[in-house]
């Protein structure tokens, strides 16, 4: 953010702070500080060196903005109960801004000394400021924080507190207008954010109810319509057992006395008499009993049941107003606990609860706070237990959706209650569908079953719920989509045919992750391939599509091959029956392409009874025939199959042979003109794979028409770097570099300017994100293609390309800056090609006339070149016009490459350096140039290492030229390693190495000069 933008924001926030009504004085003081910061912000806008500091101050300002927003959006009573917290935050924000201001580099500010001094003073003042809560607000908060029981028991204290609270929030006449304060309390409930807020809200609501009932004779729930609960009917004395004093559940009467007792109680009394060897008596009359006969008191039992029923009805009716949205939460919880008790004691009471309309009310309570929500979930579960009618009634409400929503809340107990309710509801098939249709339900339940779940009980119940939800096939699909694959796999393996087809269709349609694809392939590939081999209608189509989904995972390729996927796939591709369904042919081609490109296990797999493999002539010819006679969608997939076969080191030779025998290369080249991107990309990649083995054939084919060649060139010029561009570059790079006609065709397509532009882009790092893995192959291909223009420098057009674009300097730069092996090798080759022409292009001045007499003929000519002339070419040289390696500064980079690990690079480097000591150059001066560049020791090391015969031959050739100098020979003669390496080359090298080694040993006087073991060595 610029300083000016920041200063404008400071002004805006300061204005907002002055408008805050809560703790107005403190916020006004903050506004004053912000206004003082405005000129400082304007000073900081000078230049960009203070941007980091401005960002720090902006972050502090955002904190102040958030606090101002909180004070503007929260209710007055919420701010009152949080007054100390708000003031502490305000103080913290001010202190933080003061500390940030301390970071301002005062010395670098362009302002006056007065401004700089103001910065320090303002920083200190803002860090020292202490804001105070208003005394009245602080007194209220301290009173509310007392022990809850002491407040609840002191009605006078409650009244006094409410009067203070009302006055603070702007309600002046609380006694005559309690409804105004009730509105503030309702707003406070909406601002609840945690358990502390809930406790404070409940405390104020209880105080309000108590005071209003005491002075106004009505509850806060409804001021205009007082709700009175029905009184419970006390039990009659006849209902009470004389022994237990409790209402009897199984009343019986002693036949002799007519007195009634609880059966268990009187039987225990008689048993006690018998144990103590006392006569049995009637407890009420003390009369000895002759008989212990008891008779069920049906009349009393019926009366007691009727009494229970009346009281149960009363309790249910009383629960309705207690569960009203405006009731205190304590009343709601009490009512729900009462309902649970009634239902557990008498399951038939559930019908009364439903008929009273309590189920929708209970569901509505899921919108309340945490405690009420938990109790409502628990109550709904108790009602639903073992009662299908109640489950159905709950299902007709929003209970399922609300329970799913509760699953994602933070409170562990609430999640446990929610999943317990869903577990009970999931025992109904109808509700299984509804739960599964609830957005996110199955996803959350699957997540809860994770081994990392905090609540083991909740995880187990979630798992049980999912097991129940499996009853609905649509849920099985959702489970698979969310990673729970076992139900789908079980149905696929064990279900009837129709169910297998449905499960296979799920596999084909859903988006599976890698783990899911792997599990399904391991468990179900055999079944799917069995279905693929079936002749039943619909089986092949759905199994093909399922296998297509699984084959997109590379690791599944080998597994599918082992399961026997290849024979039925090839049947579907090549048999006439399937040809009537082109879409299936495309799917089969896609599966085959995925499998072939994912692994090489197909190389040894017989695909028919005759033992043929995929690379057998019959199948390659069939593929080529099908490619030429089918549409672009299938053609692209079949080309991908060929690409996979050609990518195999073992299979590529067979593929190349069969393509040649079928005469199909021209057809494959023609796909470069395809309009469909997938077809074009695949054809380029395929031809690239074939190019190392069919380079000249491809060159000839591309020269038939230039359209395909132009397509490849255009690909190189596209922005960024992608797979087809890298393949196109590699394809053109693999074509014979000495094919002059192809080089001219490329030149006419404008490839040179494209190559130079893209090489420069890559050197500057102009590549889009994500293209990294293709940059190396692409750059290597570009440099190789460019190097081909150095092979025919006798052609004026080629020469102009090399000189106009200073290719010698470019390849020298690439040698130094790009570490790719192929770039370095081809840069060295290009430099060799150009250096071979340097002597021809070097401008050698006429020698000066010799002064003196006849004796000057015997004067030894000077070995030093004239001033301004090249020491190697004895003329006027430059990198641009004569391609001189010395003038281009290429010698040192080439010498550095002599220690490369890649022998091809080392050999190319030796070839390039050899051009400096080869006639018609001045060999002695060339040796001196190499010696000055430190080239001789690494050449000797290459000879000693003997990594390849080619390197030995080239290093011996250079050393032989070096040893022509007596001084150099004397220096090298002391090295025993060189002597032994030369002897080894003389004895065991190829014919040319042995010739060169003999001459070198003669220079070292190790072999007499009259020895003529080999014929003289000619030019290289």
PDB file of N, CA, C and O in Angstrom, residues 725-751:
ATOM      1  N   UNK A 725       5.766 -29.412 -27.056  1.00  0.00           N
ATOM      2  CA  UNK A 725       6.869 -28.571 -27.521  1.00  0.00           C
ATOM      3  C   UNK A 725       8.210 -29.262 -27.293  1.00  0.00           C
ATOM      4  O   UNK A 725       9.100 -29.232 -28.153  1.00  0.00           O
ATOM      5  N   UNK A 726       8.358 -29.897 -26.124  1.00  0.00           N
ATOM      6  CA  UNK A 726       9.596 -30.626 -25.850  1.00  0.00           C
ATOM      7  C   UNK A 726       9.760 -31.790 -26.814  1.00  0.00           C
ATOM      8  O   UNK A 726      10.861 -32.072 -27.309  1.00  0.00           O
ATOM      9  N   UNK A 727       8.632 -32.480 -27.127  1.00  0.00           N
ATOM     10  CA  UNK A 727       8.702 -33.606 -28.058  1.00  0.00           C
ATOM     11  C   UNK A 727       9.031 -33.135 -29.466  1.00  0.00           C
ATOM     12  O   UNK A 727       9.808 -33.773 -30.188  1.00  0.00           O
ATOM     13  N   UNK A 728       8.439 -32.002 -29.883  1.00  0.00           N
ATOM     14  CA  UNK A 728       8.725 -31.465 -31.212  1.00  0.00           C
ATOM     15  C   UNK A 728      10.196 -31.087 -31.338  1.00  0.00           C
ATOM     16  O   UNK A 728      10.841 -31.362 -32.360  1.00  0.00           O
ATOM     17  N   UNK A 729      10.731 -30.458 -30.303  1.00  0.00           N
ATOM     18  CA  UNK A 729      12.148 -30.092 -30.327  1.00  0.00           C
ATOM     19  C   UNK A 729      13.026 -31.335 -30.380  1.00  0.00           C
ATOM     20  O   UNK A 729      14.007 -31.397 -31.136  1.00  0.00           O
ATOM     21  N   UNK A 730      12.667 -32.343 -29.586  1.00  0.00           N
ATOM     22  CA  UNK A 730      13.440 -33.580 -29.590  1.00  0.00           C
ATOM     23  C   UNK A 730      13.362 -34.303 -30.916  1.00  0.00           C
ATOM     24  O   UNK A 730      14.350 -34.875 -31.398  1.00  0.00           O
ATOM     25  N   UNK A 731      12.180 -34.293 -31.542  1.00  0.00           N
ATOM     26  CA  UNK A 731      11.994 -34.942 -32.841  1.00  0.00           C
ATOM     27  C   UNK A 731      12.888 -34.295 -33.899  1.00  0.00           C
ATOM     28  O   UNK A 731      13.626 -34.978 -34.613  1.00  0.00           O
ATOM     29  N   UNK A 732      12.824 -32.967 -34.012  1.00  0.00           N
ATOM     30  CA  UNK A 732      13.652 -32.280 -35.002  1.00  0.00           C
ATOM     31  C   UNK A 732      15.133 -32.431 -34.701  1.00  0.00           C
ATOM     32  O   UNK A 732      15.965 -32.508 -35.602  1.00  0.00           O
ATOM     33  N   UNK A 733      15.473 -32.510 -33.416  1.00  0.00           N
ATOM     34  CA  UNK A 733      16.883 -32.664 -33.044  1.00  0.00           C
ATOM     35  C   UNK A 733      17.420 -34.032 -33.430  1.00  0.00           C
ATOM     36  O   UNK A 733      18.612 -34.184 -33.725  1.00  0.00           O
ATOM     37  N   UNK A 734      16.556 -35.045 -33.443  1.00  0.00           N
ATOM     38  CA  UNK A 734      16.996 -36.401 -33.745  1.00  0.00           C
ATOM     39  C   UNK A 734      17.114 -36.679 -35.252  1.00  0.00           C
ATOM     40  O   UNK A 734      17.614 -37.736 -35.640  1.00  0.00           O
ATOM     41  N   UNK A 735      16.642 -35.759 -36.080  1.00  0.00           N
ATOM     42  CA  UNK A 735      16.765 -35.950 -37.524  1.00  0.00           C
ATOM     43  C   UNK A 735      18.213 -35.737 -37.938  1.00  0.00           C
ATOM     44  O   UNK A 735      18.950 -34.967 -37.309  1.00  0.00           O
ATOM     45  N   UNK A 736      18.678 -36.398 -38.988  1.00  0.00           N
ATOM     46  CA  UNK A 736      20.095 -36.310 -39.387  1.00  0.00           C
ATOM     47  C   UNK A 736      20.540 -34.860 -39.580  1.00  0.00           C
ATOM     48  O   UNK A 736      19.969 -34.136 -40.398  1.00  0.00           O
ATOM     49  N   UNK A 737      21.552 -34.449 -38.847  1.00  0.00           N
ATOM     50  CA  UNK A 737      21.992 -33.057 -38.900  1.00  0.00           C
ATOM     51  C   UNK A 737      22.700 -32.740 -40.205  1.00  0.00           C
ATOM     52  O   UNK A 737      22.843 -31.564 -40.578  1.00  0.00           O
ATOM     53  N   UNK A 738      23.155 -33.761 -40.903  1.00  0.00           N
ATOM     54  CA  UNK A 738      23.872 -33.515 -42.158  1.00  0.00           C
ATOM     55  C   UNK A 738      22.951 -33.528 -43.370  1.00  0.00           C
ATOM     56  O   UNK A 738      23.420 -33.429 -44.499  1.00  0.00           O
ATOM     57  N   UNK A 739      21.654 -33.670 -43.133  1.00  0.00           N
ATOM     58  CA  UNK A 739      20.697 -33.651 -44.248  1.00  0.00           C
ATOM     59  C   UNK A 739      20.499 -32.206 -44.687  1.00  0.00           C
ATOM     60  O   UNK A 739      19.726 -31.439 -44.121  1.00  0.00           O
ATOM     61  N   UNK A 740      21.233 -31.826 -45.719  1.00  0.00           N
ATOM     62  CA  UNK A 740      21.266 -30.428 -46.178  1.00  0.00           C
ATOM     63  C   UNK A 740      19.883 -29.955 -46.613  1.00  0.00           C
ATOM     64  O   UNK A 740      19.469 -28.836 -46.292  1.00  0.00           O
ATOM     65  N   UNK A 741      19.168 -30.797 -47.362  1.00  0.00           N
ATOM     66  CA  UNK A 741      17.857 -30.380 -47.862  1.00  0.00           C
ATOM     67  C   UNK A 741      16.881 -30.121 -46.720  1.00  0.00           C
ATOM     68  O   UNK A 741      16.063 -29.199 -46.775  1.00  0.00           O
ATOM     69  N   UNK A 742      16.943 -30.958 -45.679  1.00  0.00           N
ATOM     70  CA  UNK A 742      16.072 -30.735 -44.526  1.00  0.00           C
ATOM     71  C   UNK A 742      16.447 -29.442 -43.808  1.00  0.00           C
ATOM     72  O   UNK A 742      15.584 -28.690 -43.361  1.00  0.00           O
ATOM     73  N   UNK A 743      17.741 -29.176 -43.715  1.00  0.00           N
ATOM     74  CA  UNK A 743      18.189 -27.934 -43.077  1.00  0.00           C
ATOM     75  C   UNK A 743      17.657 -26.725 -43.829  1.00  0.00           C
ATOM     76  O   UNK A 743      17.179 -25.753 -43.225  1.00  0.00           O
ATOM     77  N   UNK A 744      17.703 -26.769 -45.148  1.00  0.00           N
ATOM     78  CA  UNK A 744      17.183 -25.648 -45.935  1.00  0.00           C
ATOM     79  C   UNK A 744      15.663 -25.521 -45.756  1.00  0.00           C
ATOM     80  O   UNK A 744      15.125 -24.415 -45.668  1.00  0.00           O
ATOM     81  N   UNK A 745      14.977 -26.675 -45.684  1.00  0.00           N
ATOM     82  CA  UNK A 745      13.524 -26.615 -45.485  1.00  0.00           C
ATOM     83  C   UNK A 745      13.195 -25.966 -44.146  1.00  0.00           C
ATOM     84  O   UNK A 745      12.262 -25.163 -44.046  1.00  0.00           O
ATOM     85  N   UNK A 746      13.942 -26.326 -43.129  1.00  0.00           N
ATOM     86  CA  UNK A 746      13.734 -25.709 -41.812  1.00  0.00           C
ATOM     87  C   UNK A 746      14.006 -24.212 -41.861  1.00  0.00           C
ATOM     88  O   UNK A 746      13.292 -23.408 -41.253  1.00  0.00           O
ATOM     89  N   UNK A 747      15.057 -23.847 -42.567  1.00  0.00           N
ATOM     90  CA  UNK A 747      15.396 -22.432 -42.693  1.00  0.00           C
ATOM     91  C   UNK A 747      14.247 -21.673 -43.368  1.00  0.00           C
ATOM     92  O   UNK A 747      13.876 -20.570 -42.942  1.00  0.00           O
ATOM     93  N   UNK A 748      13.688 -22.261 -44.405  1.00  0.00           N
ATOM     94  CA  UNK A 748      12.603 -21.599 -45.124  1.00  0.00           C
ATOM     95  C   UNK A 748      11.337 -21.495 -44.277  1.00  0.00           C
ATOM     96  O   UNK A 748      10.490 -20.632 -44.527  1.00  0.00           O
ATOM     97  N   UNK A 749      11.191 -22.375 -43.278  1.00  0.00           N
ATOM     98  CA  UNK A 749      10.051 -22.297 -42.362  1.00  0.00           C
ATOM     99  C   UNK A 749      10.266 -21.261 -41.260  1.00  0.00           C
ATOM    100  O   UNK A 749       9.410 -21.072 -40.401  1.00  0.00           O
ATOM    101  N   UNK A 750      11.406 -20.583 -41.297  1.00  0.00           N
ATOM    102  CA  UNK A 750      11.676 -19.534 -40.302  1.00  0.00           C
ATOM    103  C   UNK A 750      12.063 -20.050 -38.941  1.00  0.00           C
ATOM    104  O   UNK A 750      11.831 -19.388 -37.929  1.00  0.00           O
ATOM    105  N   UNK A 751      12.679 -21.242 -38.897  1.00  0.00           N
ATOM    106  CA  UNK A 751      12.969 -21.850 -37.610  1.00  0.00           C
ATOM    107  C   UNK A 751      14.067 -21.117 -36.847  1.00  0.00           C
ATOM    108  O   UNK A 751      14.085 -21.120 -35.617  1.00  0.00           O
TER     109      UNK A 751
END
